[in-house]
Amino acid sequence: IKKIIKWILTGSLQDSRLTIPSDTAMKRLLELSGVPHKLTDGKIIVEESTPLLAQLGIEKLDARKYDETSPTVDDTTDSFEFICRMSTVRLRNKCGEYIGCRMGRPEKARERKMQPAVHALYPIGNAGGRERSVNAAAEKTRVDVEVSQFICQGCRRKIIRPYCSDCNMETHELRVCGGCGYTGGEKTCPNCGKDTRGYQRTYVDVRKDWMGAISKIGKTTNVKGVIGMISETKIPEPLEKGLLRALNEVYVFKDGTIRFDATDVPLTQFKPCEVGVDVEKLKQLGYDKDYLGKPVTDEHQILQLKPQDIVVSEYAGTYMVRVASFIDQLLTKYYGMEAFYNVTNPQELIGHVVVGLAPHTSAGVMGRIVGYTKANVIFAHPFWHAAKRRNADGDEDSIMLLLDTLLNFSLSYLPEKRGGKMDAPLVITTLMNPREVDDEAHKMEVGCSFDTKFYEKALQKVNPSEVEVKIVRDILGEHPYDVYFTHDTGDISGPVTESRYVTLDTMKEKIDAQLAVAEKIRAIDEREVAKIVIDSHFLRDTYGNLRAFSRQRFRCVKCNENYRRVPLIGKCTKCGGKLLLTVSQGNITKYLDMSMQLAQKYGLSDYLKSRLRLLKKDVESLTTNDLEKQISLADYM
Ligand SMILES: [Zn+2]
Ligand SMILES: [Zn+2]
Ligand SMILES: [Zn+2]
């Protein structure tokens, strides 16, 4: 520091512009301490030099306060304390405490597809092949499945759905007793007192249902069904729904609804230009004043987001338009009613109502679409996110169109087993009460600035509970929506709308990019980064997959039958098909070579290297067949 002061004193000052003869070592010091400067004609120029000079105690290059003898640097003085003694102004540490964080999961906004993707909750057993194709199953008139049974009150025929479309009549449910063979409507068998079942193993005329659906809809395409139903009564959906979903390229979830999943992001204020909606349209939705109470005239004005309004991704908009046209066609062609949505583009969907739902819950919350951004997230008021979840942990939730939920959701598609009723809109909140949402949202601060007291308390490092900051809880009683902000932003979804983790394809590219950044940043030890990645990610993944490999089941290529052990005849006992591993070898080794290369490149510890070598040996001993190894004659000579 003394050297740098001496050097600066050789410079000259013009207003606040400091010019000093260049010196490589000193220039590096300026770089390391983050002093903005430039190099011109062999001279270093600091345009705004007053803060620098004041901190060094040589304001206006006046060296009077600077004296070779005092203050002195001794062992107990750190550089910050030393500068404090030199400075003509009071200095504070730039940062009191550092909080580190790492990336959780990358952002996402995608339609939900079951594995494999399904258009219709309609059972076709193995008749659809591996593709679960309803079209293939419809070649047959007798398909063997477990399904619900009903007796039509009109034609007295046994059918699989609770409504006979031939007679337009209600039906009686047929239940079966596994003990004595009783069939009838009772839940408990009148003969032996056992619980009856809501379904039977029977033959279904898929061909008839399929032809009926095609004639009703008037079009056809490839439709994917399910092998079997998972609910207690195994009531299938009408095939018309599946055909219409396939025609609109939308997919069904196990509860009958169509879902769109996206990452939750809280939002309290927005500008019309950020959400791609014009001022007039927003006025119709009730946004006539900006957050300061002025009439809205300009698309750059800041508006306060209404607590049940949401801003979704553009892609969600186009998917929801397809869902809306599915609903409209279902209403007109299947239910014989009028179309409801009549939309052809996402703009026309603005103002329509969706249901937001978090996984592991069964209570949806209504929301209204008020705009679109390029970001792959759902922007919504923190209250709305908190209302959906048991806690607002910045996770991923789904939305569905309200009419889809009302028309197509049914409890009878859901399994009886524990947890089967989760992630389903069993109840829907229409008007959200901010007092009733998770109280994590009540702890959000609401002011537009922090006063000096706050910073002074921060300096004393007092317990947060001893600091008075206005939070939502304080205003819940009177005006819970008056939430303000401390810093404005240029664009809520920019400038990066897609993280590199999502755009980079392979794990190798992701790792290379992460380490390239680590190498560039002085505060980061890239060896540590490589070690953490291997230790907490790759090693765990590899061990996990190794265990899965050794405990895996076997699957028939033809009929998908699952075996815990390979049958003695070595092929499928049901159809004679070839059996395959369900966990591939590549799954175990995919990160192993990359880990070894990283360990080599960054000179990681011998301990880690030998762990990797041992693991590789384990994997090899498990996956290579020693009996089949080719050995050349020369090996014995
Ligand atoms: Zn009938
Ligand atoms: Zn019985
Ligand atoms: Zn088989």
XYZ file of C-alpha atoms and ligand atoms in Angstrom:
640
model
C 0.000 0.000 0.000
C 2.821 2.345 0.807
C 4.380 1.555 -2.537
C 1.184 2.319 -4.367
C 0.807 5.623 -2.517
C 4.347 6.601 -3.428
C 3.681 5.717 -7.032
C 0.397 7.634 -7.192
C 2.107 10.700 -5.727
C 4.331 10.793 -8.826
C 1.227 11.472 -10.912
C -0.599 14.678 -11.729
C -4.180 15.734 -11.125
C -6.535 17.642 -13.421
C -9.899 18.153 -11.706
C -10.574 14.573 -10.657
C -8.584 13.041 -13.523
C -5.427 11.355 -12.295
C -2.547 10.666 -14.688
C 0.348 8.449 -13.490
C 3.368 7.061 -15.376
C 2.735 3.388 -16.172
C 4.243 0.654 -14.043
C 3.400 -3.013 -14.709
C 3.417 -4.151 -11.084
C 1.360 -1.161 -9.932
C -1.118 -1.554 -12.786
C -1.721 -5.130 -11.650
C -2.432 -3.840 -8.127
C -5.055 -1.470 -9.546
C -6.603 -4.396 -11.432
C -6.695 -6.610 -8.347
C -8.287 -3.931 -6.202
C -10.897 -3.197 -8.846
C -9.993 0.439 -9.578
C -11.323 1.468 -13.022
C -8.449 2.832 -15.114
C -7.153 2.954 -18.656
C -3.746 2.896 -20.309
C -2.985 5.581 -22.917
C 0.433 6.566 -24.335
C 2.340 4.815 -21.570
C 0.305 6.641 -18.908
C -2.314 5.257 -16.579
C -5.423 7.396 -16.291
C -7.973 7.157 -13.469
C -10.899 9.324 -14.547
C -12.766 9.487 -11.242
C -9.894 9.444 -8.788
C -11.411 11.179 -5.735
C -12.638 7.980 -3.964
C -9.269 6.266 -4.528
C -7.239 9.198 -3.258
C -9.527 9.769 -0.271
C -9.193 6.160 0.825
C -5.420 6.372 0.643
C -5.424 9.627 2.599
C -3.863 11.644 -0.229
C -6.791 13.741 -1.432
C -5.766 16.230 -4.145
C -2.376 14.448 -4.054
C -1.743 16.240 -0.789
C 0.873 14.093 0.940
C 0.718 15.912 4.261
C -1.321 13.201 6.009
C 0.896 10.581 4.468
C 4.033 10.118 6.439
C 6.662 7.412 6.067
C 6.649 6.725 9.800
C 2.935 6.403 10.577
C 0.755 4.497 10.354
C 2.767 1.313 10.255
C 1.881 -2.128 9.059
C 2.470 -4.648 11.769
C 1.469 -8.293 11.997
C -1.871 -7.627 13.646
C -3.112 -5.061 11.147
C -4.990 -6.396 8.154
C -5.080 -4.372 4.957
C -8.634 -3.182 5.520
C -7.812 -1.816 8.981
C -4.699 -0.204 7.588
C -6.640 1.563 4.832
C -9.204 2.681 7.406
C -6.436 4.447 9.309
C -5.113 6.096 6.165
C -8.462 7.146 4.750
C -9.838 10.646 5.128
C -13.398 9.259 4.949
C -14.979 6.566 7.117
C -14.795 3.193 5.383
C -16.874 0.080 5.841
C -16.301 -3.413 4.607
C -17.916 -3.807 1.193
C -19.413 -7.130 2.232
C -20.024 -8.232 5.793
C -20.925 -11.819 5.116
C -20.868 -13.855 1.944
C -23.632 -16.297 1.184
C -22.789 -18.943 -1.380
C -25.348 -20.816 -3.400
C -25.371 -23.392 -6.109
C -27.671 -24.188 -8.929
C -30.677 -26.284 -8.008
C -32.447 -27.596 -11.042
C -32.458 -25.901 -14.433
C -35.572 -23.985 -15.485
C -38.235 -25.804 -17.427
C -41.506 -25.186 -19.249
C -42.829 -28.293 -20.987
C -46.055 -30.177 -21.515
C -46.350 -33.185 -19.234
C -46.152 -36.574 -20.919
C -46.417 -39.871 -19.137
C -43.735 -42.461 -19.971
C -44.587 -43.469 -22.657
C -46.827 -40.607 -23.796
C -50.559 -41.304 -23.761
C -53.558 -39.759 -25.573
C -56.339 -41.876 -24.087
C -56.805 -43.574 -20.712
C -58.162 -46.575 -22.575
C -56.822 -50.081 -21.892
C -55.610 -52.149 -24.817
C -53.502 -54.736 -22.982
C -50.714 -56.032 -25.185
C -52.763 -55.696 -28.381
C -51.190 -52.311 -29.146
C -47.658 -53.702 -29.111
C -44.811 -51.786 -27.570
C -46.132 -48.604 -29.126
C -49.395 -48.960 -27.160
C -51.100 -48.156 -30.445
C -54.900 -48.031 -30.268
C -54.930 -48.231 -34.075
C -53.134 -51.604 -33.900
C -55.395 -52.844 -31.110
C -58.434 -51.796 -33.166
C -57.580 -54.501 -35.714
C -59.043 -56.895 -33.150
C -62.575 -57.296 -31.891
C -61.513 -59.231 -28.779
C -58.840 -57.614 -26.648
C -58.077 -59.208 -23.288
C -58.027 -56.559 -20.506
C -59.138 -55.895 -16.933
C -61.858 -53.261 -17.082
C -65.017 -52.006 -15.380
C -68.372 -53.574 -16.296
C -71.783 -51.963 -16.475
C -75.216 -53.261 -17.481
C -77.263 -50.935 -19.671
C -80.786 -50.443 -18.367
C -82.052 -50.241 -21.945
C -80.392 -52.914 -24.067
C -79.292 -55.070 -21.058
C -75.838 -55.480 -22.653
C -72.587 -55.510 -20.655
C -70.513 -52.442 -21.530
C -67.287 -50.940 -20.151
C -68.463 -47.362 -19.522
C -71.126 -46.059 -17.141
C -73.215 -44.579 -19.961
C -74.678 -46.479 -22.932
C -74.266 -44.296 -25.996
C -76.438 -46.631 -28.105
C -79.498 -46.155 -25.919
C -78.435 -42.830 -24.313
C -79.106 -44.407 -20.955
C -77.537 -44.731 -17.524
C -76.259 -48.128 -16.422
C -75.831 -50.288 -13.310
C -72.339 -51.010 -12.069
C -71.398 -54.694 -12.057
C -69.059 -55.749 -9.250
C -67.536 -59.186 -8.765
C -66.758 -61.222 -5.662
C -63.393 -62.951 -5.865
C -64.504 -65.520 -3.287
C -67.772 -66.959 -4.621
C -68.181 -65.438 -8.073
C -71.135 -63.204 -7.147
C -71.795 -60.365 -9.635
C -73.996 -57.418 -8.768
C -73.992 -53.861 -7.516
C -72.966 -54.495 -3.880
C -69.604 -53.349 -2.514
C -69.672 -56.221 -0.001
C -70.613 -59.677 -1.194
C -74.069 -60.671 0.186
C -73.037 -64.367 0.082
C -69.644 -64.466 1.747
C -69.157 -60.944 3.099
C -65.949 -60.239 1.176
C -65.240 -56.921 -0.553
C -66.211 -57.026 -4.226
C -64.087 -55.762 -7.111
C -65.151 -53.034 -9.550
C -63.578 -54.690 -12.595
C -63.317 -58.013 -14.413
C -60.934 -59.664 -16.807
C -62.827 -59.645 -20.070
C -62.660 -59.205 -23.831
C -63.262 -55.699 -25.171
C -64.297 -54.953 -28.742
C -61.747 -52.199 -29.359
C -62.599 -52.198 -33.046
C -66.206 -51.196 -32.368
C -65.203 -48.375 -29.984
C -62.565 -47.134 -32.423
C -64.885 -47.111 -35.452
C -67.513 -45.348 -33.317
C -64.973 -42.685 -32.314
C -63.805 -42.118 -35.891
C -67.352 -41.706 -37.172
C -68.189 -39.226 -34.398
C -65.016 -37.126 -34.829
C -64.781 -37.502 -38.601
C -60.996 -37.780 -38.682
C -58.340 -40.232 -37.609
C -54.689 -40.337 -36.609
C -52.335 -42.451 -34.518
C -53.612 -42.699 -30.930
C -51.720 -44.133 -27.965
C -53.599 -45.873 -25.174
C -52.513 -47.611 -21.957
C -51.846 -51.295 -21.210
C -54.259 -51.314 -18.294
C -56.117 -48.951 -15.980
C -54.712 -48.298 -12.496
C -57.842 -47.227 -10.627
C -60.006 -49.307 -8.310
C -62.886 -49.594 -10.778
C -60.788 -49.409 -13.989
C -63.332 -47.251 -15.844
C -61.784 -46.226 -19.196
C -62.115 -42.892 -20.982
C -64.220 -42.734 -24.133
C -61.882 -43.236 -27.117
C -63.195 -40.008 -28.685
C -61.230 -38.018 -26.103
C -58.024 -39.803 -27.008
C -58.579 -39.328 -30.729
C -59.225 -35.602 -30.269
C -56.152 -35.223 -28.054
C -54.017 -36.956 -30.670
C -55.439 -34.773 -33.445
C -54.504 -31.654 -31.423
C -51.114 -33.095 -30.364
C -51.798 -32.877 -26.643
C -51.242 -35.593 -24.008
C -53.203 -36.803 -21.029
C -51.999 -37.262 -17.454
C -53.187 -40.197 -15.325
C -56.072 -38.171 -13.830
C -57.572 -37.267 -17.229
C -56.249 -33.690 -17.349
C -53.730 -32.106 -19.715
C -50.817 -30.541 -17.843
C -48.163 -27.965 -18.574
C -45.228 -27.918 -16.132
C -43.006 -24.932 -15.469
C -40.660 -23.532 -12.842
C -42.235 -21.115 -10.339
C -40.877 -17.576 -10.347
C -42.354 -14.899 -8.071
C -43.425 -11.587 -9.612
C -45.084 -8.581 -7.978
C -44.794 -5.858 -10.649
C -44.526 -5.889 -14.437
C -44.602 -3.623 -17.467
C -47.031 -4.225 -20.359
C -44.072 -4.375 -22.776
C -42.489 -7.186 -20.746
C -45.460 -9.524 -21.095
C -46.248 -8.810 -24.743
C -49.741 -7.439 -24.172
C -50.972 -4.011 -25.227
C -52.202 -1.416 -22.773
C -55.805 -1.511 -24.008
C -56.116 -5.253 -23.419
C -54.625 -4.912 -19.925
C -57.117 -2.144 -19.116
C -59.942 -4.540 -20.009
C -58.444 -6.988 -17.503
C -58.591 -4.371 -14.759
C -55.148 -2.811 -15.039
C -56.187 0.841 -15.382
C -53.702 2.322 -12.901
C -49.959 1.822 -12.528
C -48.341 0.911 -9.197
C -48.182 4.575 -8.194
C -51.855 5.114 -8.994
C -51.402 6.983 -12.291
C -53.611 6.070 -15.278
C -51.956 3.560 -17.598
C -51.088 5.049 -20.984
C -47.600 3.762 -21.729
C -46.370 0.190 -22.142
C -43.301 1.041 -20.018
C -45.293 1.935 -16.917
C -44.943 -0.451 -13.985
C -48.150 -2.232 -12.953
C -48.870 -4.160 -9.779
C -49.590 -7.789 -10.633
C -52.972 -8.914 -9.347
C -52.479 -11.845 -6.955
C -54.195 -14.473 -9.099
C -52.818 -13.345 -12.457
C -50.003 -15.282 -14.071
C -47.531 -14.735 -16.895
C -46.529 -17.925 -18.703
C -43.984 -18.849 -21.359
C -44.788 -18.309 -25.031
C -44.514 -22.050 -25.538
C -47.090 -22.642 -22.791
C -49.341 -20.255 -24.724
C -49.140 -22.247 -27.957
C -49.673 -25.551 -26.108
C -52.678 -24.154 -24.224
C -54.182 -22.977 -27.533
C -54.015 -26.606 -28.715
C -55.625 -27.733 -25.443
C -58.373 -25.126 -25.927
C -59.138 -26.363 -29.422
C -59.236 -29.949 -28.083
C -61.808 -28.812 -25.491
C -63.857 -26.983 -28.125
C -63.925 -30.019 -30.427
C -64.800 -32.251 -27.483
C -67.710 -29.949 -26.624
C -69.042 -29.731 -30.162
C -68.333 -33.213 -31.531
C -68.681 -35.418 -28.481
C -70.961 -33.623 -26.007
C -73.031 -31.830 -28.651
C -72.557 -28.413 -27.032
C -71.248 -25.047 -28.176
C -67.517 -24.338 -28.370
C -66.218 -22.319 -25.422
C -62.735 -20.976 -26.137
C -62.767 -20.231 -29.899
C -59.086 -19.264 -29.871
C -56.490 -19.570 -32.610
C -53.489 -17.859 -31.010
C -52.051 -17.250 -27.521
C -53.123 -13.568 -27.511
C -56.771 -14.655 -27.623
C -56.198 -16.889 -24.622
C -55.296 -13.903 -22.442
C -57.879 -13.445 -19.693
C -58.755 -17.158 -19.587
C -58.615 -19.100 -16.361
C -56.257 -21.944 -15.489
C -55.831 -24.157 -12.436
C -52.376 -24.203 -10.857
C -51.368 -27.349 -9.000
C -48.239 -28.441 -7.170
C -47.051 -32.057 -7.066
C -47.776 -33.956 -3.800
C -50.829 -31.759 -3.183
C -54.453 -32.138 -4.153
C -55.691 -28.548 -4.005
C -55.521 -26.441 -7.159
C -55.691 -22.638 -7.256
C -57.374 -20.685 -10.024
C -55.275 -18.206 -11.956
C -55.727 -15.995 -14.995
C -53.306 -15.720 -17.940
C -52.347 -12.056 -18.453
C -49.253 -12.335 -20.613
C -46.361 -14.264 -22.098
C -42.569 -14.073 -21.916
C -39.719 -15.963 -23.514
C -38.558 -17.269 -20.125
C -39.344 -20.929 -19.448
C -41.168 -20.281 -16.183
C -44.520 -19.359 -14.667
C -44.402 -15.846 -13.253
C -47.027 -15.354 -10.559
C -47.603 -13.460 -7.343
C -45.716 -14.992 -4.397
C -49.105 -15.502 -2.705
C -50.300 -17.595 -5.642
C -47.211 -19.804 -5.637
C -47.475 -20.162 -1.860
C -51.182 -21.015 -2.092
C -50.440 -23.970 -4.357
C -47.629 -25.409 -2.324
C -47.142 -26.570 1.196
C -44.022 -24.405 1.119
C -42.820 -22.067 -1.579
C -39.481 -23.648 -2.395
C -39.092 -22.350 -5.947
C -40.082 -25.606 -7.488
C -41.958 -26.718 -10.538
C -45.768 -26.741 -10.742
C -48.320 -27.451 -13.404
C -51.180 -25.523 -14.935
C -54.245 -26.798 -16.779
C -57.122 -25.031 -18.497
C -60.055 -24.702 -16.104
C -62.569 -26.269 -18.472
C -60.245 -29.239 -19.077
C -60.097 -29.834 -15.320
C -63.876 -29.570 -14.981
C -64.676 -31.765 -18.003
C -61.986 -34.417 -18.004
C -60.697 -34.869 -14.468
C -62.162 -37.809 -12.620
C -61.351 -39.452 -9.315
C -62.197 -42.797 -10.908
C -58.999 -42.718 -12.993
C -56.822 -42.482 -9.897
C -55.402 -45.466 -8.017
C -56.681 -46.387 -4.561
C -53.197 -46.824 -3.139
C -51.627 -44.386 -0.722
C -50.429 -41.271 -2.519
C -52.608 -42.111 -5.506
C -54.785 -39.076 -4.917
C -51.859 -36.670 -4.896
C -50.968 -34.382 -7.766
C -54.669 -34.235 -8.645
C -57.128 -31.295 -8.472
C -59.490 -32.806 -5.887
C -60.458 -29.312 -4.721
C -59.985 -25.954 -6.412
C -59.563 -22.603 -4.685
C -61.495 -19.975 -6.629
C -60.721 -16.864 -4.584
C -57.394 -16.951 -2.835
C -57.227 -15.495 0.660
C -53.745 -14.094 1.350
C -54.195 -14.832 5.065
C -54.560 -18.528 4.313
C -51.509 -19.076 2.107
C -48.338 -20.610 3.519
C -46.829 -18.121 5.966
C -43.503 -18.215 4.186
C -45.063 -15.639 1.845
C -45.971 -13.518 4.871
C -42.302 -13.022 5.675
C -41.568 -11.205 2.413
C -40.509 -7.567 2.915
C -42.781 -5.021 1.261
C -40.996 -1.651 1.430
C -39.341 0.214 -1.446
C -36.131 0.879 0.512
C -34.308 -0.042 3.707
C -33.563 2.759 6.160
C -30.141 3.523 7.674
C -31.111 1.719 10.869
C -31.321 -1.517 8.926
C -27.757 -1.152 7.653
C -26.469 -0.168 11.077
C -28.047 -3.249 12.636
C -26.561 -5.333 9.833
C -23.148 -3.946 10.769
C -23.685 -5.070 14.347
C -24.726 -8.480 13.052
C -27.743 -8.596 15.314
C -30.326 -11.373 15.094
C -32.764 -10.681 12.196
C -35.692 -10.788 14.639
C -34.283 -7.673 16.374
C -34.519 -5.610 13.194
C -37.723 -3.902 12.243
C -38.480 -4.401 8.562
C -42.007 -4.101 7.228
C -43.137 -7.488 5.955
C -46.367 -8.867 4.502
C -47.540 -10.027 7.928
C -47.634 -6.393 9.118
C -50.027 -5.357 6.351
C -52.112 -8.549 6.069
C -54.987 -7.003 7.983
C -55.616 -3.909 5.881
C -53.921 -3.907 2.481
C -52.054 -7.183 1.894
C -51.433 -6.465 -1.779
C -49.409 -3.253 -1.297
C -46.114 -4.937 -1.973
C -43.338 -2.728 -3.378
C -39.810 -3.322 -4.624
C -36.339 -1.910 -3.975
C -34.790 -2.250 -7.415
C -36.353 -1.946 -10.843
C -35.285 -4.282 -13.638
C -34.984 -3.739 -17.375
C -36.848 -6.860 -18.402
C -38.291 -9.475 -16.043
C -37.328 -12.328 -18.318
C -34.010 -11.094 -19.621
C -31.345 -10.818 -20.668
C -30.756 -14.577 -20.420
C -33.960 -16.478 -21.182
C -32.432 -19.928 -21.245
C -29.642 -21.066 -18.960
C -26.529 -22.657 -20.456
C -27.269 -25.801 -18.502
C -30.361 -26.254 -20.672
C -28.816 -25.236 -24.017
C -25.665 -27.331 -23.657
C -26.351 -30.837 -24.828
C -24.045 -33.347 -23.204
C -22.753 -33.632 -19.664
C -19.212 -33.264 -21.053
C -20.056 -29.873 -22.558
C -21.699 -28.751 -19.308
C -18.690 -29.770 -17.242
C -16.212 -28.211 -19.663
C -18.164 -24.946 -19.590
C -18.388 -24.931 -15.804
C -14.663 -25.558 -15.399
C -13.792 -22.978 -18.055
C -15.650 -20.376 -15.960
C -14.016 -21.664 -12.783
C -10.567 -21.284 -14.348
C -11.316 -17.680 -15.295
C -12.615 -16.546 -11.901
C -9.864 -15.776 -9.404
C -12.070 -16.484 -6.393
C -12.708 -20.057 -7.535
C -10.337 -22.989 -7.174
C -11.081 -25.076 -10.263
C -9.543 -28.176 -8.658
C -12.120 -27.930 -5.886
C -14.894 -27.603 -8.485
C -13.688 -30.712 -10.326
C -13.445 -32.592 -7.025
C -16.973 -31.624 -5.944
C -18.439 -32.567 -9.314
C -16.831 -36.013 -9.206
C -17.499 -36.585 -5.518
C -21.074 -35.468 -5.187
C -22.358 -36.100 -8.668
C -20.502 -38.607 -10.816
C -19.373 -41.055 -8.129
C -22.817 -41.197 -6.546
C -24.494 -41.626 -9.901
C -22.127 -44.426 -10.881
C -22.474 -46.290 -7.559
C -26.252 -45.926 -7.763
C -26.406 -47.288 -11.273
C -24.004 -50.094 -10.405
C -26.387 -51.210 -7.680
C -29.381 -50.833 -10.004
C -27.567 -52.905 -12.634
C -26.940 -55.793 -10.272
C -30.526 -55.777 -8.987
C -32.201 -55.156 -12.290
C -35.200 -56.904 -13.801
C -35.533 -58.311 -17.286
C -38.020 -57.256 -19.907
C -39.506 -59.089 -22.900
C -38.899 -57.220 -26.186
C -42.234 -58.349 -27.606
C -44.826 -58.260 -24.831
C -43.065 -56.102 -22.218
C -43.498 -58.750 -19.520
C -41.251 -58.039 -16.560
C -39.124 -60.745 -14.876
C -37.180 -60.593 -11.619
C -34.994 -63.485 -12.756
C -34.351 -64.824 -16.232
C -36.622 -67.906 -16.637
C -34.691 -71.163 -17.055
C -35.670 -71.478 -20.715
C -33.923 -68.146 -21.302
C -36.827 -66.436 -23.020
C -40.255 -64.986 -22.257
C -42.528 -67.659 -20.767
C -45.597 -65.833 -22.072
C -44.734 -65.285 -25.708
C -41.270 -66.703 -26.260
C -39.799 -63.269 -26.963
C -36.174 -62.316 -26.335
C -35.354 -60.913 -22.885
C -33.449 -57.683 -22.422
C -31.693 -55.933 -19.535
C -33.685 -53.010 -18.129
C -30.554 -51.139 -16.983
C -27.959 -50.764 -19.686
C -24.245 -51.073 -19.118
C -23.713 -47.647 -20.632
C -25.724 -46.237 -17.759
C -23.024 -47.207 -15.278
C -19.983 -46.210 -17.255
C -21.272 -42.959 -18.773
C -19.516 -40.662 -16.292
C -16.642 -42.898 -15.286
C -14.165 -42.064 -18.044
C -14.999 -38.367 -17.809
C -14.320 -38.461 -14.055
C -10.962 -40.127 -14.594
C -9.965 -37.552 -17.195
C -10.949 -34.710 -14.854
C -9.020 -36.262 -11.976
C -5.964 -36.501 -14.226
C -6.244 -33.001 -15.714
C -6.691 -31.192 -12.411
C -4.240 -33.372 -10.479
C -6.807 -34.430 -7.906
C -5.862 -36.454 -4.855
C -4.496 -40.003 -5.149
C -7.320 -41.132 -2.877
C -9.981 -39.941 -5.337
C -8.056 -41.355 -8.283
C -7.781 -44.775 -6.694
C -11.472 -44.743 -5.759
C -12.244 -44.190 -9.432
C -9.830 -46.953 -10.489
C -11.407 -49.424 -8.043
C -14.874 -48.493 -9.232
C -13.863 -49.059 -12.837
C -12.518 -52.496 -11.880
C -15.819 -53.326 -10.159
C -17.808 -52.287 -13.195
C -15.602 -54.283 -15.531
C -15.781 -57.426 -13.421
C -19.567 -57.175 -13.451
C -20.128 -56.426 -17.090
C -17.506 -58.368 -19.040
C -17.904 -62.066 -19.494
C -14.510 -63.685 -18.812
C -15.616 -66.894 -20.530
C -16.161 -65.144 -23.829
C -12.886 -63.269 -23.826
C -10.768 -64.073 -26.858
C -7.256 -65.024 -25.960
C -4.614 -65.413 -28.566
C -2.337 -68.461 -28.613
C 0.615 -66.159 -28.181
C -0.593 -65.383 -24.659
C 0.417 -68.895 -23.604
C 3.881 -68.826 -25.092
Zn -77.838 -49.705 -24.024
Zn -68.771 -63.804 -2.381
Zn -43.124 -61.895 -23.947
